[in-house]
Amino acid sequence: KNEVEQSPQNLTAQEGEFITINCSYSVGISALHWLQQHPGGGIVSLFMLSSGKKKHGRLIATINIQEKHSSLHITASHPRDSAVYICAVRGEYGNKLVFGAGTILRVKS
Amino acid sequence: NAGVMQNPRHLVRRRGQEARLRCSPMKGHSHVYWYRQLPEEGLKFMVYLQKENIIDESGMPKERFSAEFPKEGPSILRIQQVVRGDSAAYFCASSPRRTDSYEQYFGPGTRLTVT
């Protein structure tokens, strides 16, 4: 079993829909990251969380440390949100990140 | 403030050649991380370096791969005698310090193709 599991693997949505991507992890962490990667493109850091909730524009990230679970929400989705969304955790000791497999999101107009 | 820079962006090597990938961290950042993304696979940690020190190389293959981050100049990931299985996207990230409160900022990646 991977230390970081994401669901769903693939997600297709209509423009305007509310989207949720989930991430569960099995190890103690000091921080959780949500990253975005466009096809053939680089990686952009969306959020770094250690507790609670963060919001940036139409993106919201939440984390529940007790349940070892985080969600990334996209409100009023748009085709330009189409990308791979990756959850990554940093362990309690050390700085390296352990990544989920990613969620491929496609938003249709 | 320029972001993390990697070059080359694309690199083609024949089997048996050497590949050198360069990463210049953001200004003021003294910690560099290298990650590898194999085709159709997720990202995997390779190595974590501070200037002139390797902090964690637990993700580096035991042979042919080495990394350095000298006092001056970029960090270098070096792959000797490349094989087809080394074809991947290699990303580096940097952070200002080794503490929990600092994000890692990613470069655009180097896509290595071994023919």
Coordinates of C-alpha atoms in Angstrom, one line a residue:
Chain A
K1 CA 0.0 0.0 0.0
N2 CA 1.3 3.4 -0.9
E3 CA 1.9 5.9 1.8
V4 CA -0.1 8.5 -0.1
E5 CA -3.3 7.5 -1.8
Q6 CA -5.4 9.9 -4.0
S7 CA -8.9 9.5 -5.4
P8 CA -10.2 9.6 -7.9
Q9 CA -7.5 8.7 -10.4
N10 CA -9.4 10.3 -13.2
L11 CA -12.1 12.9 -13.1
T12 CA -14.1 14.5 -15.9
A13 CA -16.3 17.5 -15.0
Q14 CA -18.5 20.0 -16.8
E15 CA -17.5 23.6 -16.7
G16 CA -18.9 25.3 -13.6
E17 CA -19.1 22.1 -11.5
F18 CA -17.7 21.9 -8.0
I19 CA -14.8 19.4 -7.8
T20 CA -13.3 17.5 -4.9
I21 CA -10.0 15.5 -5.0
N22 CA -9.1 13.5 -2.0
C23 CA -5.8 12.5 -0.4
S24 CA -5.2 10.0 2.4
Y25 CA -1.9 9.2 3.9
S26 CA -0.7 6.6 6.4
V27 CA 2.4 8.2 8.0
G28 CA 2.9 11.1 10.5
I29 CA 3.5 14.3 8.6
S30 CA 4.8 17.8 9.2
A31 CA 3.1 19.3 6.1
L32 CA 1.0 18.4 3.1
H33 CA 1.3 19.9 -0.3
W34 CA -1.1 20.2 -3.2
L35 CA 0.6 20.6 -6.6
Q36 CA -0.6 21.1 -10.1
Q37 CA 1.0 19.8 -13.3
H38 CA -0.1 20.6 -16.8
P39 CA 0.7 18.0 -19.6
G40 CA 4.3 18.3 -20.5
G41 CA 4.6 21.1 -18.1
G42 CA 6.3 22.0 -14.8
I43 CA 4.9 21.7 -11.3
V44 CA 3.2 24.5 -9.5
S45 CA 2.8 24.5 -5.8
L46 CA -0.9 25.3 -4.9
F47 CA -0.9 24.9 -1.2
M48 CA 1.1 23.8 1.8
L49 CA -0.9 22.8 4.8
S50 CA -0.2 21.6 8.3
S51 CA -3.7 22.2 9.7
G52 CA -7.1 23.6 9.0
K53 CA -8.0 25.2 5.7
K54 CA -6.5 27.5 3.1
K55 CA -8.2 29.3 0.2
H56 CA -6.7 30.9 -2.9
G57 CA -9.2 32.2 -5.5
R58 CA -11.4 29.3 -6.6
L59 CA -9.2 26.7 -4.8
I60 CA -9.7 25.5 -1.3
A61 CA -7.6 22.9 0.6
T62 CA -8.5 21.3 3.9
I63 CA -6.7 18.9 6.1
N64 CA -7.8 16.7 9.0
I65 CA -4.6 15.6 10.8
Q66 CA -6.4 13.1 13.1
E67 CA -8.0 11.3 10.1
K68 CA -4.9 11.7 8.0
H69 CA -7.0 13.1 5.1
S70 CA -6.9 16.2 2.9
S71 CA -9.2 17.5 0.2
L72 CA -8.7 19.9 -2.6
H73 CA -11.8 21.7 -3.9
I74 CA -12.2 23.7 -7.0
T75 CA -15.3 25.9 -7.2
A76 CA -16.8 27.0 -10.6
S77 CA -14.4 24.8 -12.5
H78 CA -13.1 26.0 -15.9
P79 CA -11.4 24.1 -18.8
R80 CA -8.1 25.8 -17.8
D81 CA -8.2 23.9 -14.5
S82 CA -7.6 20.7 -16.6
A83 CA -4.3 19.3 -15.2
V84 CA -2.9 16.6 -12.9
Y85 CA -3.3 17.4 -9.3
I86 CA -0.8 15.8 -7.0
C87 CA -0.8 15.4 -3.2
A88 CA 2.5 15.2 -1.5
V89 CA 3.4 14.8 2.2
R90 CA 6.5 15.7 4.1
G91 CA 7.3 13.3 7.0
E92 CA 7.8 14.3 10.6
Y93 CA 11.5 14.1 10.2
G94 CA 13.4 15.2 7.1
N95 CA 12.3 17.4 4.2
K96 CA 11.7 14.9 1.4
L97 CA 8.3 14.7 -0.2
V98 CA 6.3 11.5 -0.8
F99 CA 3.9 11.9 -3.6
G100 CA 0.5 10.4 -4.5
A101 CA -0.1 9.1 -8.0
G102 CA -2.0 12.2 -9.0
T103 CA -5.6 12.9 -10.2
I104 CA -6.1 13.6 -13.8
L105 CA -8.8 16.3 -14.1
R106 CA -10.5 17.2 -17.3
V107 CA -13.0 20.1 -17.4
K108 CA -15.2 20.2 -20.5
S109 CA -16.8 23.4 -21.7
Chain B
N1 CA 13.0 37.3 -8.3
A2 CA 13.6 34.5 -10.8
G3 CA 12.2 31.1 -10.0
V4 CA 14.0 27.8 -10.0
M5 CA 15.8 27.3 -13.3
Q6 CA 16.7 24.0 -14.9
N7 CA 18.6 23.4 -18.0
P8 CA 18.5 21.9 -20.4
R9 CA 14.8 21.6 -20.7
H10 CA 15.1 18.7 -23.1
L11 CA 18.1 16.4 -23.3
V12 CA 18.6 13.4 -25.7
R13 CA 21.4 11.0 -25.0
R14 CA 22.4 7.7 -26.6
R15 CA 22.8 4.6 -24.4
G16 CA 26.1 4.7 -22.6
Q17 CA 26.6 8.5 -22.7
E18 CA 26.6 10.8 -19.7
A19 CA 23.8 13.2 -18.8
R20 CA 24.3 16.3 -16.8
L21 CA 21.2 18.1 -15.5
R22 CA 21.6 21.6 -13.9
C23 CA 19.4 23.3 -11.3
S24 CA 19.8 26.9 -10.2
P25 CA 17.7 27.5 -7.0
M26 CA 15.7 30.6 -6.3
K27 CA 17.8 33.5 -5.0
G28 CA 18.4 33.1 -1.4
H29 CA 17.6 29.4 -1.3
S30 CA 20.3 27.1 0.0
H31 CA 18.5 23.7 -0.2
V32 CA 17.9 21.7 -3.3
Y33 CA 15.8 18.6 -3.9
W34 CA 15.8 16.3 -7.0
Y35 CA 12.8 14.3 -8.0
R36 CA 12.2 11.9 -10.9
Q37 CA 9.0 11.3 -12.8
L38 CA 9.2 8.1 -14.9
P39 CA 6.7 7.8 -17.8
E40 CA 3.2 7.0 -16.5
E41 CA 4.4 7.0 -12.9
G42 CA 4.3 9.4 -10.0
L43 CA 7.1 11.6 -8.7
K44 CA 9.8 10.0 -6.6
F45 CA 12.3 11.7 -4.3
M46 CA 16.0 11.2 -5.3
V47 CA 18.3 13.4 -3.2
Y48 CA 18.3 16.4 -0.9
L49 CA 21.3 18.7 -0.8
Q50 CA 22.5 21.8 1.0
K51 CA 25.4 23.7 -0.4
E52 CA 28.5 21.4 -0.3
N53 CA 26.5 18.7 1.6
I54 CA 24.3 15.8 0.7
I55 CA 21.7 15.6 3.4
D56 CA 19.6 12.7 2.2
E57 CA 20.3 10.5 -0.8
S58 CA 18.0 7.6 0.1
G59 CA 16.2 7.8 -3.2
M60 CA 19.2 7.8 -5.5
P61 CA 20.0 4.6 -7.5
K62 CA 23.1 3.0 -6.1
E63 CA 25.0 3.1 -9.3
R64 CA 25.6 5.6 -12.1
F65 CA 23.8 8.5 -10.4
S66 CA 25.4 11.3 -8.4
A67 CA 24.5 14.8 -7.3
E68 CA 26.3 17.8 -6.0
F69 CA 25.6 21.4 -5.0
P70 CA 28.8 23.3 -4.9
K71 CA 29.5 26.5 -3.0
E72 CA 29.3 28.4 -6.2
G73 CA 27.1 27.5 -9.2
P74 CA 24.1 25.3 -9.8
S75 CA 23.3 21.9 -8.5
I76 CA 24.2 19.1 -10.9
L77 CA 22.5 15.7 -11.2
R78 CA 24.8 13.4 -13.2
I79 CA 23.9 10.1 -14.8
Q80 CA 26.7 8.1 -16.1
Q81 CA 26.3 5.4 -18.9
V82 CA 22.6 6.2 -19.4
V83 CA 20.2 3.4 -20.2
R84 CA 16.7 3.5 -21.7
G85 CA 15.1 3.2 -18.3
D86 CA 16.6 6.6 -17.3
S87 CA 14.3 8.3 -19.7
A88 CA 12.1 10.5 -17.4
A89 CA 11.4 14.0 -16.4
Y90 CA 13.8 15.2 -13.7
F91 CA 12.5 18.1 -11.5
C92 CA 14.4 20.0 -8.9
A93 CA 12.9 22.1 -6.2
S94 CA 14.5 24.6 -3.7
S95 CA 13.7 26.0 -0.3
P96 CA 15.4 28.7 1.8
R97 CA 16.0 26.5 4.8
R98 CA 15.5 23.1 6.3
T99 CA 12.5 23.8 8.5
D100 CA 8.9 22.7 8.3
S101 CA 7.5 26.1 7.5
Y102 CA 9.1 26.6 4.1
E103 CA 7.6 25.5 0.8
Q104 CA 9.5 23.9 -1.9
Y105 CA 9.5 25.7 -5.3
F106 CA 9.8 23.5 -8.4
G107 CA 11.7 24.1 -11.6
P108 CA 10.2 23.4 -15.0
G109 CA 12.0 20.1 -15.3
T110 CA 14.5 18.4 -17.6
R111 CA 13.0 15.8 -19.9
L112 CA 15.7 13.2 -20.6
T113 CA 15.3 10.8 -23.5
V114 CA 17.7 8.0 -24.0
T115 CA 17.8 6.5 -27.4

